[in-house]
Amino acid sequence: VFQEAPETNNEHWLTDWPVNACRKHKLGKTPMLCSGSVMGSREGIIDYIDVMEEEFKYWIQKENCRIDNRGDDQSIHNYLYYTGRFKNAVSIPHRHGPIHVVGYQAARIFENATKEAKDAGVDISQIYSRDKSWKEWLPRKYGLINTKTGLIVNEDGTPSAQVHQVDRFGPLISAWDNKMREQDWPYNKEGMVYMKS
């Protein structure tokens, strides 16, 4: 299982309120885990699905668990992990594994960029990216990309193998994405050597 950005934890309403309402359990300041990014062996994934299904059935049967809230899967996923229901599951720190969950950070960056664009009187798609520097589609202060390639990177500067919730950047990533499509994704070619940023 993969951790969300450290700026959020399980005291966030997305998990705290539903888990407490349904299971009378507090997850506290434990790292929030992303239910949209799960990886494991065949046996591990089958066990994960079985445990999730069993818990979903519990939540459906209990009146106090039927919460009209997007993200119930996130609440259940975190509850099950932190109560030890997933056999042999390991929590991978944010930006340290094969899946990089950018959703929370990307949404905050997009919110800031929207305000900056409005204040500057420009279209949001042009707030950070310029034709000459399309690879620098995010300011360096965020430390999320390799400025030579534009690729989103892990904490150690290596390209993130898979990026989850990249859509949360909104149009900020569009110029880079369009250039990569035009160039047939050159950084995906066999033998490509990546430089750390």
PDB file of C-alpha atoms in Angstrom:
ATOM      1  CA  VAL A   1       0.000   0.000   0.000  1.00  0.00           C
ATOM      2  CA  PHE A   2       1.205   3.510  -0.754  1.00  0.00           C
ATOM      3  CA  GLN A   3       1.252   6.600   1.418  1.00  0.00           C
ATOM      4  CA  GLU A   4      -0.260   9.903   0.379  1.00  0.00           C
ATOM      5  CA  ALA A   5       1.707  13.145   0.790  1.00  0.00           C
ATOM      6  CA  PRO A   6       2.889  13.718   4.367  1.00  0.00           C
ATOM      7  CA  GLU A   7       0.886  16.949   4.552  1.00  0.00           C
ATOM      8  CA  THR A   8      -2.210  14.839   5.141  1.00  0.00           C
ATOM      9  CA  ASN A   9      -2.913  12.036   7.590  1.00  0.00           C
ATOM     10  CA  ASN A  10      -5.815  10.012   8.930  1.00  0.00           C
ATOM     11  CA  GLU A  11      -7.106  12.871  11.061  1.00  0.00           C
ATOM     12  CA  HIS A  12      -8.399  14.249   7.727  1.00  0.00           C
ATOM     13  CA  TRP A  13     -12.202  14.183   7.406  1.00  0.00           C
ATOM     14  CA  LEU A  14     -11.993  11.750   4.460  1.00  0.00           C
ATOM     15  CA  THR A  15     -11.035   8.911   6.782  1.00  0.00           C
ATOM     16  CA  ASP A  16     -11.518  10.160  10.357  1.00  0.00           C
ATOM     17  CA  TRP A  17     -15.231  10.905  10.236  1.00  0.00           C
ATOM     18  CA  PRO A  18     -16.414   7.770   8.361  1.00  0.00           C
ATOM     19  CA  VAL A  19     -14.219   5.320  10.295  1.00  0.00           C
ATOM     20  CA  ASN A  20     -15.215   6.829  13.635  1.00  0.00           C
ATOM     21  CA  ALA A  21     -18.921   6.888  12.671  1.00  0.00           C
ATOM     22  CA  CYS A  22     -18.926   3.294  11.453  1.00  0.00           C
ATOM     23  CA  ARG A  23     -16.340   1.492  13.565  1.00  0.00           C
ATOM     24  CA  LYS A  24     -15.939   3.840  16.545  1.00  0.00           C
ATOM     25  CA  HIS A  25     -12.210   3.788  15.829  1.00  0.00           C
ATOM     26  CA  LYS A  26      -9.706   6.645  15.545  1.00  0.00           C
ATOM     27  CA  LEU A  27      -6.800   6.199  13.134  1.00  0.00           C
ATOM     28  CA  GLY A  28      -5.047   9.310  14.452  1.00  0.00           C
ATOM     29  CA  LYS A  29      -2.052  10.897  12.778  1.00  0.00           C
ATOM     30  CA  THR A  30      -1.077   7.741  10.907  1.00  0.00           C
ATOM     31  CA  PRO A  31      -0.018   8.312   7.283  1.00  0.00           C
ATOM     32  CA  MET A  32      -2.995   8.295   4.927  1.00  0.00           C
ATOM     33  CA  LEU A  33      -2.808   5.437   2.442  1.00  0.00           C
ATOM     34  CA  CYS A  34      -4.193   5.718  -1.075  1.00  0.00           C
ATOM     35  CA  SER A  35      -6.878   3.164  -1.881  1.00  0.00           C
ATOM     36  CA  GLY A  36      -6.398   3.800  -5.607  1.00  0.00           C
ATOM     37  CA  SER A  37      -2.845   2.437  -5.591  1.00  0.00           C
ATOM     38  CA  VAL A  38      -2.338  -1.110  -4.425  1.00  0.00           C
ATOM     39  CA  MET A  39       0.316  -3.549  -5.555  1.00  0.00           C
ATOM     40  CA  GLY A  40       1.226  -7.065  -4.525  1.00  0.00           C
ATOM     41  CA  SER A  41       1.584 -10.703  -5.353  1.00  0.00           C
ATOM     42  CA  ARG A  42      -1.370 -12.596  -6.826  1.00  0.00           C
ATOM     43  CA  GLU A  43      -2.133 -14.117  -3.430  1.00  0.00           C
ATOM     44  CA  GLY A  44      -1.732 -10.765  -1.694  1.00  0.00           C
ATOM     45  CA  ILE A  45      -4.128  -9.007  -4.059  1.00  0.00           C
ATOM     46  CA  ILE A  46      -6.711 -11.796  -3.774  1.00  0.00           C
ATOM     47  CA  ASP A  47      -6.512 -11.509   0.029  1.00  0.00           C
ATOM     48  CA  TYR A  48      -6.800  -7.713  -0.244  1.00  0.00           C
ATOM     49  CA  ILE A  49      -9.937  -7.982  -2.394  1.00  0.00           C
ATOM     50  CA  ASP A  50     -11.502 -10.574  -0.075  1.00  0.00           C
ATOM     51  CA  VAL A  51     -10.886  -8.437   3.028  1.00  0.00           C
ATOM     52  CA  MET A  52     -12.128  -5.251   1.298  1.00  0.00           C
ATOM     53  CA  GLU A  53     -15.270  -7.036   0.071  1.00  0.00           C
ATOM     54  CA  GLU A  54     -16.017  -8.390   3.538  1.00  0.00           C
ATOM     55  CA  GLU A  55     -15.667  -4.914   5.050  1.00  0.00           C
ATOM     56  CA  PHE A  56     -17.767  -3.292   2.300  1.00  0.00           C
ATOM     57  CA  LYS A  57     -20.542  -5.759   3.139  1.00  0.00           C
ATOM     58  CA  TYR A  58     -20.300  -4.782   6.810  1.00  0.00           C
ATOM     59  CA  TRP A  59     -20.577  -1.082   5.942  1.00  0.00           C
ATOM     60  CA  ILE A  60     -23.599  -1.732   3.693  1.00  0.00           C
ATOM     61  CA  GLN A  61     -25.428  -3.663   6.441  1.00  0.00           C
ATOM     62  CA  LYS A  62     -24.926  -1.092   9.214  1.00  0.00           C
ATOM     63  CA  GLU A  63     -27.058   2.054   9.154  1.00  0.00           C
ATOM     64  CA  ASN A  64     -24.336   4.177  10.816  1.00  0.00           C
ATOM     65  CA  CYS A  65     -21.836   3.078   8.152  1.00  0.00           C
ATOM     66  CA  ARG A  66     -23.918   4.180   5.158  1.00  0.00           C
ATOM     67  CA  ILE A  67     -22.266   7.540   4.722  1.00  0.00           C
ATOM     68  CA  ASP A  68     -22.978   9.589   1.613  1.00  0.00           C
ATOM     69  CA  ASN A  69     -19.360  10.448   1.007  1.00  0.00           C
ATOM     70  CA  ARG A  70     -17.017   9.999  -1.920  1.00  0.00           C
ATOM     71  CA  GLY A  71     -13.994   8.080  -0.749  1.00  0.00           C
ATOM     72  CA  ASP A  72     -15.504   5.363   1.418  1.00  0.00           C
ATOM     73  CA  ASP A  73     -12.977   2.994  -0.128  1.00  0.00           C
ATOM     74  CA  GLN A  74     -10.173   5.203   1.252  1.00  0.00           C
ATOM     75  CA  SER A  75     -11.713   5.080   4.732  1.00  0.00           C
ATOM     76  CA  ILE A  76     -12.094   1.304   4.609  1.00  0.00           C
ATOM     77  CA  HIS A  77      -8.626   0.779   3.094  1.00  0.00           C
ATOM     78  CA  ASN A  78      -6.956   2.769   5.897  1.00  0.00           C
ATOM     79  CA  TYR A  79      -9.079   1.205   8.638  1.00  0.00           C
ATOM     80  CA  LEU A  80      -8.221  -2.321   7.460  1.00  0.00           C
ATOM     81  CA  TYR A  81      -4.502  -1.625   7.125  1.00  0.00           C
ATOM     82  CA  TYR A  82      -4.124   0.060  10.514  1.00  0.00           C
ATOM     83  CA  THR A  83      -6.137  -2.618  12.299  1.00  0.00           C
ATOM     84  CA  GLY A  84      -3.921  -5.349  10.815  1.00  0.00           C
ATOM     85  CA  ARG A  85      -6.514  -6.972   8.584  1.00  0.00           C
ATOM     86  CA  PHE A  86      -4.311  -7.104   5.460  1.00  0.00           C
ATOM     87  CA  LYS A  87      -1.878 -10.027   5.787  1.00  0.00           C
ATOM     88  CA  ASN A  88       1.755  -9.079   5.146  1.00  0.00           C
ATOM     89  CA  ALA A  89       0.868  -5.616   3.781  1.00  0.00           C
ATOM     90  CA  VAL A  90       3.648  -3.039   3.863  1.00  0.00           C
ATOM     91  CA  SER A  91       3.169   0.724   3.804  1.00  0.00           C
ATOM     92  CA  ILE A  92       5.502   2.341   1.248  1.00  0.00           C
ATOM     93  CA  PRO A  93       6.509   5.911   2.164  1.00  0.00           C
ATOM     94  CA  HIS A  94       5.433   8.730  -0.145  1.00  0.00           C
ATOM     95  CA  ARG A  95       7.765   9.184  -3.144  1.00  0.00           C
ATOM     96  CA  HIS A  96       9.847   6.094  -2.281  1.00  0.00           C
ATOM     97  CA  GLY A  97       8.298   3.230  -4.209  1.00  0.00           C
ATOM     98  CA  PRO A  98       7.067   2.181  -7.623  1.00  0.00           C
ATOM     99  CA  ILE A  99       3.884   4.270  -7.285  1.00  0.00           C
ATOM    100  CA  HIS A 100       3.969   7.980  -6.532  1.00  0.00           C
ATOM    101  CA  VAL A 101       0.618   9.348  -5.341  1.00  0.00           C
ATOM    102  CA  VAL A 102       0.563  13.053  -6.272  1.00  0.00           C
ATOM    103  CA  GLY A 103      -3.133  13.801  -5.736  1.00  0.00           C
ATOM    104  CA  TYR A 104      -3.022  15.870  -2.557  1.00  0.00           C
ATOM    105  CA  GLN A 105       0.059  17.864  -3.594  1.00  0.00           C
ATOM    106  CA  ALA A 106      -1.134  18.298  -7.169  1.00  0.00           C
ATOM    107  CA  ALA A 107      -4.501  19.632  -6.020  1.00  0.00           C
ATOM    108  CA  ARG A 108      -2.816  22.200  -3.726  1.00  0.00           C
ATOM    109  CA  ILE A 109      -0.408  23.237  -6.513  1.00  0.00           C
ATOM    110  CA  PHE A 110      -3.331  23.619  -8.916  1.00  0.00           C
ATOM    111  CA  GLU A 111      -5.225  25.748  -6.364  1.00  0.00           C
ATOM    112  CA  ASN A 112      -2.181  28.014  -5.911  1.00  0.00           C
ATOM    113  CA  ALA A 113      -1.605  28.263  -9.664  1.00  0.00           C
ATOM    114  CA  THR A 114      -5.259  29.163 -10.234  1.00  0.00           C
ATOM    115  CA  LYS A 115      -4.913  32.064  -7.803  1.00  0.00           C
ATOM    116  CA  GLU A 116      -1.559  33.146  -9.302  1.00  0.00           C
ATOM    117  CA  ALA A 117      -3.010  33.041 -12.837  1.00  0.00           C
ATOM    118  CA  LYS A 118      -6.022  35.083 -11.810  1.00  0.00           C
ATOM    119  CA  ASP A 119      -3.814  37.652 -10.063  1.00  0.00           C
ATOM    120  CA  ALA A 120      -1.503  37.834 -13.115  1.00  0.00           C
ATOM    121  CA  GLY A 121      -4.401  37.976 -15.585  1.00  0.00           C
ATOM    122  CA  VAL A 122      -3.195  34.983 -17.617  1.00  0.00           C
ATOM    123  CA  ASP A 123      -4.636  31.599 -18.563  1.00  0.00           C
ATOM    124  CA  ILE A 124      -3.775  28.916 -16.042  1.00  0.00           C
ATOM    125  CA  SER A 125      -2.144  26.728 -18.704  1.00  0.00           C
ATOM    126  CA  GLN A 126       0.443  29.502 -19.161  1.00  0.00           C
ATOM    127  CA  ILE A 127       1.184  30.330 -15.528  1.00  0.00           C
ATOM    128  CA  TYR A 128       4.304  28.155 -15.171  1.00  0.00           C
ATOM    129  CA  SER A 129       5.067  26.636 -18.562  1.00  0.00           C
ATOM    130  CA  ARG A 130       6.617  28.660 -21.370  1.00  0.00           C
ATOM    131  CA  ASP A 131       7.500  27.477 -24.881  1.00  0.00           C
ATOM    132  CA  LYS A 132      11.252  27.592 -24.295  1.00  0.00           C
ATOM    133  CA  SER A 133      11.076  25.820 -20.965  1.00  0.00           C
ATOM    134  CA  TRP A 134       8.193  23.380 -21.413  1.00  0.00           C
ATOM    135  CA  LYS A 135      10.122  20.773 -19.421  1.00  0.00           C
ATOM    136  CA  GLU A 136       9.890  23.031 -16.364  1.00  0.00           C
ATOM    137  CA  TRP A 137       6.128  22.871 -16.133  1.00  0.00           C
ATOM    138  CA  LEU A 138       6.270  23.230 -12.332  1.00  0.00           C
ATOM    139  CA  PRO A 139       8.357  25.701 -10.325  1.00  0.00           C
ATOM    140  CA  ARG A 140      11.509  24.243  -8.783  1.00  0.00           C
ATOM    141  CA  LYS A 141      10.265  25.114  -5.293  1.00  0.00           C
ATOM    142  CA  TYR A 142       7.973  22.074  -5.403  1.00  0.00           C
ATOM    143  CA  GLY A 143      10.845  19.663  -6.081  1.00  0.00           C
ATOM    144  CA  LEU A 144       8.550  17.250  -7.910  1.00  0.00           C
ATOM    145  CA  ILE A 145      10.079  17.186 -11.398  1.00  0.00           C
ATOM    146  CA  ASN A 146      13.379  16.679 -13.150  1.00  0.00           C
ATOM    147  CA  THR A 147      13.835  20.049 -14.871  1.00  0.00           C
ATOM    148  CA  LYS A 148      15.833  18.451 -17.705  1.00  0.00           C
ATOM    149  CA  THR A 149      13.003  16.068 -18.658  1.00  0.00           C
ATOM    150  CA  GLY A 150       9.847  17.294 -16.923  1.00  0.00           C
ATOM    151  CA  LEU A 151       9.323  13.827 -15.461  1.00  0.00           C
ATOM    152  CA  ILE A 152       7.819  13.571 -11.991  1.00  0.00           C
ATOM    153  CA  VAL A 153      10.443  12.131  -9.667  1.00  0.00           C
ATOM    154  CA  ASN A 154      10.741  10.188  -6.431  1.00  0.00           C
ATOM    155  CA  GLU A 155      12.484  11.658  -3.393  1.00  0.00           C
ATOM    156  CA  ASP A 156      15.884  10.413  -4.636  1.00  0.00           C
ATOM    157  CA  GLY A 157      15.499  12.187  -8.002  1.00  0.00           C
ATOM    158  CA  THR A 158      14.812   9.063 -10.076  1.00  0.00           C
ATOM    159  CA  PRO A 159      11.711   9.096 -12.308  1.00  0.00           C
ATOM    160  CA  SER A 160       8.570   7.859 -10.611  1.00  0.00           C
ATOM    161  CA  ALA A 161       7.676   4.582 -12.306  1.00  0.00           C
ATOM    162  CA  GLN A 162       3.948   5.234 -12.033  1.00  0.00           C
ATOM    163  CA  VAL A 163       2.213   8.466 -11.060  1.00  0.00           C
ATOM    164  CA  HIS A 164      -1.279   8.218  -9.601  1.00  0.00           C
ATOM    165  CA  GLN A 165      -3.773  11.111  -9.784  1.00  0.00           C
ATOM    166  CA  VAL A 166      -1.679  13.197 -12.181  1.00  0.00           C
ATOM    167  CA  ASP A 167      -4.983  14.635 -13.426  1.00  0.00           C
ATOM    168  CA  ARG A 168      -5.125  16.724 -10.219  1.00  0.00           C
ATOM    169  CA  PHE A 169      -2.529  19.056 -11.768  1.00  0.00           C
ATOM    170  CA  GLY A 170      -5.265  20.096 -14.213  1.00  0.00           C
ATOM    171  CA  PRO A 171      -4.025  22.006 -17.266  1.00  0.00           C
ATOM    172  CA  LEU A 172      -0.647  22.725 -15.621  1.00  0.00           C
ATOM    173  CA  ILE A 173       0.762  19.510 -17.070  1.00  0.00           C
ATOM    174  CA  SER A 174      -0.816  19.968 -20.516  1.00  0.00           C
ATOM    175  CA  ALA A 175       2.104  21.653 -22.331  1.00  0.00           C
ATOM    176  CA  TRP A 176       4.553  19.003 -21.135  1.00  0.00           C
ATOM    177  CA  ASP A 177       2.130  16.178 -21.925  1.00  0.00           C
ATOM    178  CA  ASN A 178       1.517  17.546 -25.438  1.00  0.00           C
ATOM    179  CA  LYS A 179       5.266  17.837 -26.149  1.00  0.00           C
ATOM    180  CA  MET A 180       5.829  14.284 -24.910  1.00  0.00           C
ATOM    181  CA  ARG A 181       3.095  12.993 -27.219  1.00  0.00           C
ATOM    182  CA  GLU A 182       4.586  14.906 -30.169  1.00  0.00           C
ATOM    183  CA  GLN A 183       7.964  13.297 -29.446  1.00  0.00           C
ATOM    184  CA  ASP A 184       6.511   9.793 -28.981  1.00  0.00           C
ATOM    185  CA  TRP A 185       7.471   9.691 -25.296  1.00  0.00           C
ATOM    186  CA  PRO A 186      11.280   9.691 -25.736  1.00  0.00           C
ATOM    187  CA  TYR A 187      11.971   8.898 -22.070  1.00  0.00           C
ATOM    188  CA  ASN A 188      10.159   5.566 -22.380  1.00  0.00           C
ATOM    189  CA  LYS A 189      12.637   4.145 -24.888  1.00  0.00           C
ATOM    190  CA  GLU A 190      14.754   1.099 -24.088  1.00  0.00           C
ATOM    191  CA  GLY A 191      18.252   1.988 -22.991  1.00  0.00           C
ATOM    192  CA  MET A 192      17.292   5.519 -21.955  1.00  0.00           C
ATOM    193  CA  VAL A 193      19.586   6.763 -19.196  1.00  0.00           C
ATOM    194  CA  TYR A 194      17.919   9.006 -16.628  1.00  0.00           C
ATOM    195  CA  MET A 195      19.746  11.763 -14.850  1.00  0.00           C
ATOM    196  CA  LYS A 196      18.725  12.733 -11.360  1.00  0.00           C
ATOM    197  CA  SER A 197      17.553  16.308 -11.113  1.00  0.00           C
TER     198      SER A 197
END
